[in-house]
GROMACS .gro file of C-alpha atoms in nm:
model
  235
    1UNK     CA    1  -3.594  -0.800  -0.548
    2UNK     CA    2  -3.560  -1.135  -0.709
    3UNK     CA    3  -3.801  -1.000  -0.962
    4UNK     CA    4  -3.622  -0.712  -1.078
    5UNK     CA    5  -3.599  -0.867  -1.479
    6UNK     CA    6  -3.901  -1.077  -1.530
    7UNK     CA    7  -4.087  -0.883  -1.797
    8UNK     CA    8  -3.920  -0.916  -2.147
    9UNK     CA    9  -4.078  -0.542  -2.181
   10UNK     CA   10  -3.816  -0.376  -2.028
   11UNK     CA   11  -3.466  -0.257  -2.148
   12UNK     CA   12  -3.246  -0.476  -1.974
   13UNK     CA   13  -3.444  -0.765  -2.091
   14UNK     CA   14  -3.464  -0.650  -2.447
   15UNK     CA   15  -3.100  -0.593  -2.465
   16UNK     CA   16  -3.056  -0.936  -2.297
   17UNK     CA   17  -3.241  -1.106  -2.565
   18UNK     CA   18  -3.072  -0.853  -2.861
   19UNK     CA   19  -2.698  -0.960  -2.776
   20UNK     CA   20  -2.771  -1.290  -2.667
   21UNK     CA   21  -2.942  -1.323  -3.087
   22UNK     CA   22  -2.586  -1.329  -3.236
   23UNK     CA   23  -2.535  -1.621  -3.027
   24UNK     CA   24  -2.821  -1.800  -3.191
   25UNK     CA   25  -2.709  -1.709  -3.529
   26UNK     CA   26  -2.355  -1.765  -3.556
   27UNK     CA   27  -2.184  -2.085  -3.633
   28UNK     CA   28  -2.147  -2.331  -3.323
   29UNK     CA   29  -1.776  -2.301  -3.350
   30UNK     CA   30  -1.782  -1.957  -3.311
   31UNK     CA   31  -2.003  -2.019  -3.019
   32UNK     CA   32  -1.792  -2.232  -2.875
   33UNK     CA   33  -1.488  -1.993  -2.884
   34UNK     CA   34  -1.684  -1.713  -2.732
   35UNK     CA   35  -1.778  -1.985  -2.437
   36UNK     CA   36  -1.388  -2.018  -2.352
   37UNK     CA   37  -1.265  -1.639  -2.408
   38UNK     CA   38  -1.619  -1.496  -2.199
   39UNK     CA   39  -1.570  -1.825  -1.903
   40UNK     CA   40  -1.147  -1.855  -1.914
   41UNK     CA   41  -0.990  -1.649  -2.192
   42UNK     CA   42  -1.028  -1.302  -2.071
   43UNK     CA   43  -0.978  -1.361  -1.698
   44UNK     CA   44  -0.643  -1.499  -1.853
   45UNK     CA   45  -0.578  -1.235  -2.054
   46UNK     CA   46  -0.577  -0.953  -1.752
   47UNK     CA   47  -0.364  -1.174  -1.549
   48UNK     CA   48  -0.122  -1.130  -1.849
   49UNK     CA   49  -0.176  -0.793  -1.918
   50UNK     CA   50  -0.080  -0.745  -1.537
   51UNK     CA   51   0.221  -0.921  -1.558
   52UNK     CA   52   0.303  -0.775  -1.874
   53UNK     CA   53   0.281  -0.375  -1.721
   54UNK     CA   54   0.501  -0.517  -1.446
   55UNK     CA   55   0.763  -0.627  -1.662
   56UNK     CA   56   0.777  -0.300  -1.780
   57UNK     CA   57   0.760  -0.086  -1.495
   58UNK     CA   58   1.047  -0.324  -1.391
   59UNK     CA   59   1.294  -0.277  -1.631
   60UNK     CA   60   1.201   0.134  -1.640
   61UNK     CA   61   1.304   0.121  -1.312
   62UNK     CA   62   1.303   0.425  -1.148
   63UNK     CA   63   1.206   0.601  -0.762
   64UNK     CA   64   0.882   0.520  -0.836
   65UNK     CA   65   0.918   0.138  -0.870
   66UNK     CA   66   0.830   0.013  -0.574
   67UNK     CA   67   0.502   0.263  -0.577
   68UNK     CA   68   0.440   0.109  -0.890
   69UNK     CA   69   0.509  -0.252  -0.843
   70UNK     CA   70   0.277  -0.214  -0.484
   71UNK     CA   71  -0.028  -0.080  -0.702
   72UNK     CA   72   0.028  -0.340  -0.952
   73UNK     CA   73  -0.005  -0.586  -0.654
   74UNK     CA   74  -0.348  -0.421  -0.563
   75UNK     CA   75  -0.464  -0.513  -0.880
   76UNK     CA   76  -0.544  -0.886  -0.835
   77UNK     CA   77  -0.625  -0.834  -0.438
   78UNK     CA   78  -0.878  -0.547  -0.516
   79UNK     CA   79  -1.013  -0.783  -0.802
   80UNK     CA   80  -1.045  -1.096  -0.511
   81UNK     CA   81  -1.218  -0.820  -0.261
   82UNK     CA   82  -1.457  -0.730  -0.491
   83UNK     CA   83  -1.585  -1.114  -0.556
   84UNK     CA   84  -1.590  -1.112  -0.197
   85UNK     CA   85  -1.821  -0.776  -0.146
   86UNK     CA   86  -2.042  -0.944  -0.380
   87UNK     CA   87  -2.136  -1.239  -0.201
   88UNK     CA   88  -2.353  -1.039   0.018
   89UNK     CA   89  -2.489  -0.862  -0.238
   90UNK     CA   90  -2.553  -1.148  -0.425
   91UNK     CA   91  -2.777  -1.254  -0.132
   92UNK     CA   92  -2.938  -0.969  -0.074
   93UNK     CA   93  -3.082  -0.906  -0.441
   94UNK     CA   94  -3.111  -1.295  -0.530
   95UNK     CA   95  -3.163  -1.240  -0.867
   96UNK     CA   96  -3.199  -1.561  -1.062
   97UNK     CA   97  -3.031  -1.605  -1.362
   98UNK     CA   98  -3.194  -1.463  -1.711
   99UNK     CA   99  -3.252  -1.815  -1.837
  100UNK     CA  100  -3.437  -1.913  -1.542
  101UNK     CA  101  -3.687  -1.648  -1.620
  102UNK     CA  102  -3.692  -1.608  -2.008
  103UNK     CA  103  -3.751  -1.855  -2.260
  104UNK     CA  104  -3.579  -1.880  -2.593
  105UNK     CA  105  -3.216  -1.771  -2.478
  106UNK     CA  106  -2.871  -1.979  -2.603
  107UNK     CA  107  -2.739  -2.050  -2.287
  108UNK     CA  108  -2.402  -2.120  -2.384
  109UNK     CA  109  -2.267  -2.237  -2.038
  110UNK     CA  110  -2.552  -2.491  -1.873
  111UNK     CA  111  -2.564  -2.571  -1.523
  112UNK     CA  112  -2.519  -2.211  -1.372
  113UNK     CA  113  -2.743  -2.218  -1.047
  114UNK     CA  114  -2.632  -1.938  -0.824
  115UNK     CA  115  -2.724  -1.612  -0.833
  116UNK     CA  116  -2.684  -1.316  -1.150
  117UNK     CA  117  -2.639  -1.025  -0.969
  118UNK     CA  118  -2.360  -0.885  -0.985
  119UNK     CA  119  -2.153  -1.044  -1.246
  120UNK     CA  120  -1.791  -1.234  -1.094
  121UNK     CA  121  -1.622  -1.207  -1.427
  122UNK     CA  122  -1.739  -0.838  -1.495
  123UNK     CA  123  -1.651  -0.718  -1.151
  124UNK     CA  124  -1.257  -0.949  -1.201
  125UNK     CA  125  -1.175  -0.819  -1.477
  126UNK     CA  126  -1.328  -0.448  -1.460
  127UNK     CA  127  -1.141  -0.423  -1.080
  128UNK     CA  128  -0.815  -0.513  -1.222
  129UNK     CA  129  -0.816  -0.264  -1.533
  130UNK     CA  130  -0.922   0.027  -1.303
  131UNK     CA  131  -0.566  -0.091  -1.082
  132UNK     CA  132  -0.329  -0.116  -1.397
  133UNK     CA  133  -0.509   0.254  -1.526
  134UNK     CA  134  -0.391   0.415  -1.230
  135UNK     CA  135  -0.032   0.256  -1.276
  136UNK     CA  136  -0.040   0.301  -1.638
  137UNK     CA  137  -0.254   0.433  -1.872
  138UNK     CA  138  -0.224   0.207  -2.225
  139UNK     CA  139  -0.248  -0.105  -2.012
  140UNK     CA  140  -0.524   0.029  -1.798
  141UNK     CA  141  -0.722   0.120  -2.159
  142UNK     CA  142  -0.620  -0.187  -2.272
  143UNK     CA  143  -0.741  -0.394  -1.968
  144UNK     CA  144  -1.080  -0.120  -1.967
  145UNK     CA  145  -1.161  -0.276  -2.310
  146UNK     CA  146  -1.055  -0.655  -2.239
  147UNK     CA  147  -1.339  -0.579  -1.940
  148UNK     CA  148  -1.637  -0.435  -2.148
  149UNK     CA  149  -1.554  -0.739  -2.362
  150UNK     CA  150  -1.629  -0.965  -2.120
  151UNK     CA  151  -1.942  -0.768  -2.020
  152UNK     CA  152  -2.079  -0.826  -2.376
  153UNK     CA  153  -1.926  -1.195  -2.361
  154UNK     CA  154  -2.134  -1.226  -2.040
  155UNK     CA  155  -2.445  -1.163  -2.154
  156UNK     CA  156  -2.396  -1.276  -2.499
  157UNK     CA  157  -2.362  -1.647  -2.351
  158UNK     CA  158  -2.701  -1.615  -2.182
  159UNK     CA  159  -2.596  -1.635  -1.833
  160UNK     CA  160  -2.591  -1.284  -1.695
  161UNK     CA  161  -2.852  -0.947  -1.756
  162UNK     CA  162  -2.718  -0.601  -1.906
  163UNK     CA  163  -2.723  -0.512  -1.597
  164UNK     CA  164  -2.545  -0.744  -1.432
  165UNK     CA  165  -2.248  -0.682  -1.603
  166UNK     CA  166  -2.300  -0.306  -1.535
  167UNK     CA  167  -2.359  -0.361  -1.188
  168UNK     CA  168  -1.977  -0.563  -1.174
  169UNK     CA  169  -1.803  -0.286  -1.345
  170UNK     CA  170  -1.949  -0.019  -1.078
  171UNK     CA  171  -1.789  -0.266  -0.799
  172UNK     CA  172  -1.484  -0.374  -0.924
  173UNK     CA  173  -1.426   0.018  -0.969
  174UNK     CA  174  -1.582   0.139  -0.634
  175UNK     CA  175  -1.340  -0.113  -0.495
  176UNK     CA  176  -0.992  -0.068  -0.641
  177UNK     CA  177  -1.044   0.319  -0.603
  178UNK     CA  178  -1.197   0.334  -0.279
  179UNK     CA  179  -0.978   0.146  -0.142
  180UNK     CA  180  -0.620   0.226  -0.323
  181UNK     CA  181  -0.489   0.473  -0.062
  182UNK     CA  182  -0.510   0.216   0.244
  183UNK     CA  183  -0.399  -0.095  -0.003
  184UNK     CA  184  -0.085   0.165  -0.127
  185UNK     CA  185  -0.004   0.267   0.245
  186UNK     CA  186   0.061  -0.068   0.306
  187UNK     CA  187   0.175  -0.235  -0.016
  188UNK     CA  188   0.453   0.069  -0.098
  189UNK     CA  189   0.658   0.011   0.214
  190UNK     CA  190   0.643  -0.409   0.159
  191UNK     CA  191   0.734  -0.306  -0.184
  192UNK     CA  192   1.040  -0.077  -0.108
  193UNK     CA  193   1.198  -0.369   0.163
  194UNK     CA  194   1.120  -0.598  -0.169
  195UNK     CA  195   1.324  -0.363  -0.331
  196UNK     CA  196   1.654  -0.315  -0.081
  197UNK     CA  197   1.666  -0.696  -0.033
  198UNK     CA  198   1.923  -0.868  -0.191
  199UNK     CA  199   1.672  -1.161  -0.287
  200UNK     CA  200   1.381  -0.936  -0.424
  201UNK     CA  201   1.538  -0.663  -0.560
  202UNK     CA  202   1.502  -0.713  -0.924
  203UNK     CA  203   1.150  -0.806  -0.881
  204UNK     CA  204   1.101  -0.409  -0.868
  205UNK     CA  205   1.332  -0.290  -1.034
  206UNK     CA  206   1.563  -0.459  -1.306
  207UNK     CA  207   1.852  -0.235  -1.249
  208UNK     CA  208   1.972   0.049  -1.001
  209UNK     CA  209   1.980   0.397  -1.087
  210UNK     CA  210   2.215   0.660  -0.998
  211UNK     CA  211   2.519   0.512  -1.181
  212UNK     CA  212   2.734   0.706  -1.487
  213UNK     CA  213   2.585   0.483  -1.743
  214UNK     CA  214   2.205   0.517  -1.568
  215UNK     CA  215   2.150   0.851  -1.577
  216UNK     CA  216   2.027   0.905  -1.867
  217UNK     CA  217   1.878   0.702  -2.125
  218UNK     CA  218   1.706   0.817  -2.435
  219UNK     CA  219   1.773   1.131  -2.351
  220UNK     CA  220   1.608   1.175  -2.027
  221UNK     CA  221   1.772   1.236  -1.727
  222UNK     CA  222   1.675   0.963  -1.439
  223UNK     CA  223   1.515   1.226  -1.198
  224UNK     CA  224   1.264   1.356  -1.456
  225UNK     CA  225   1.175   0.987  -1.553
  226UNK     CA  226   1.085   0.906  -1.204
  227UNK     CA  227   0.912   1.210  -1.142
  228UNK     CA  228   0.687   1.120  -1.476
  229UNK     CA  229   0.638   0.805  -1.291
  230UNK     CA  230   0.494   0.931  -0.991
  231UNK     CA  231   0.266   1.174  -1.159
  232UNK     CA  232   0.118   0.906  -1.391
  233UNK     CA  233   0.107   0.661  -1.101
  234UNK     CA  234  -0.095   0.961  -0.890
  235UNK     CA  235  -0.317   1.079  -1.229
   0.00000   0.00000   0.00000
């Protein structure tokens, strides 16, 4: 299987060599900014994007906090059990990577010897906006297109295959899906003790509901808030 690219007449080659073009074209500064957002930026980016949805699910508060807040946790553990799952797979398909096979790429990271298949960063990044999508959906589509970015920074650096990157979003997806229903069986109950403790509380939840001046805000009484929570956080 470590063949499975070699010919530059197939699609995943051609597309290799198509995205990985702009990289030969463009200005070396703009290379050189693409390096740090495709190797750093955008792994960065999620992590924020994380902590910014749980900011917000913690001041809305709400009986479904702690559900919430436990799927939110998922998000970087299903992202760190997907690189995991791919070290086998990585060894099974040892596929080289496209500029060990194919002349005339921009390799804009050197020194890359382990395996292509599947892509880390893809299968990070894709992983974690599948976890905040099932939380909430305009940081899940935001996180969705932060991770199809760096599937086209991937390749467009010269270190990964089309299909690499392809291959990473299928896994990180398989795996924060799959598995959400055991990871939220556990997390939820952590989550709610989180919650009742006197030194963890507001990590859930930045204020208590239930009060005179809670139960309503913007016009919507604190029951039917939490019971949109829990719908979005079962969609």
């Amino acid at each position: 299987m470590a063949g499975l690219a070699e010919s530059g007449s197939n699609p995943d080659v051609d597309l290799l060599y198509d995205i990985n073009s702009l990289a030969r074209d463009a200005p070396r500064w703009f290379d050189r900014v693409m390096e740090f957002v495709g190797e750093y930026g955008l792994l960065l980016a999620m992590v924020l994007l994380v902590l910014g949805c749980w900011w917000s699910v913690r001041r809305r508060g709400g009986q479904g906090a702690a559900a919430a807040v436990a799927a939110l946790v998922w998000a970087p553990l299903a992202a760190g059990l997907a690189v995991l799952v791919n070290v086998p797979i990585r060894g099974f398909v040892q596929r080289p990577r496209p500029f060990l096979d194919h002349q005339g790429l921009d390799v804009l990271v050197p020194g890359k010897t382990d395996y292509s298949f599947v892509s880390d960063h893809a299968t990070i990044t894709m992983a974690m906006a599948v976890a905040l999508f099932v939380v909430d959906r305009r940081f899940g589509l935001a996180g969705i297109g932060l991770a199809l970015f760096e599937g086209f920074c991937r390749v467009y650096m010269g270190v990964h295959y089309p299909t690499d990157v392809v291959g990473g979003f299928a896994l990180g997806t398989a795996v924060a899906l799959l598995l959400s229903p055991l990871a939220m069986a556990l997390l939820t109950p952590l989550m709610k003790a989180v919650e009742g403790s006197a030194w963890g509380g507001r990590l859930v939840r930045a204020r208590r509901t239930g009060g005179a001046g809670d139960a309503v805000v913007s016009g919507c009484p604190a029951d039917e808030r939490a019971s949109a929570e829990d719908r979005d956080l079962a969609a």
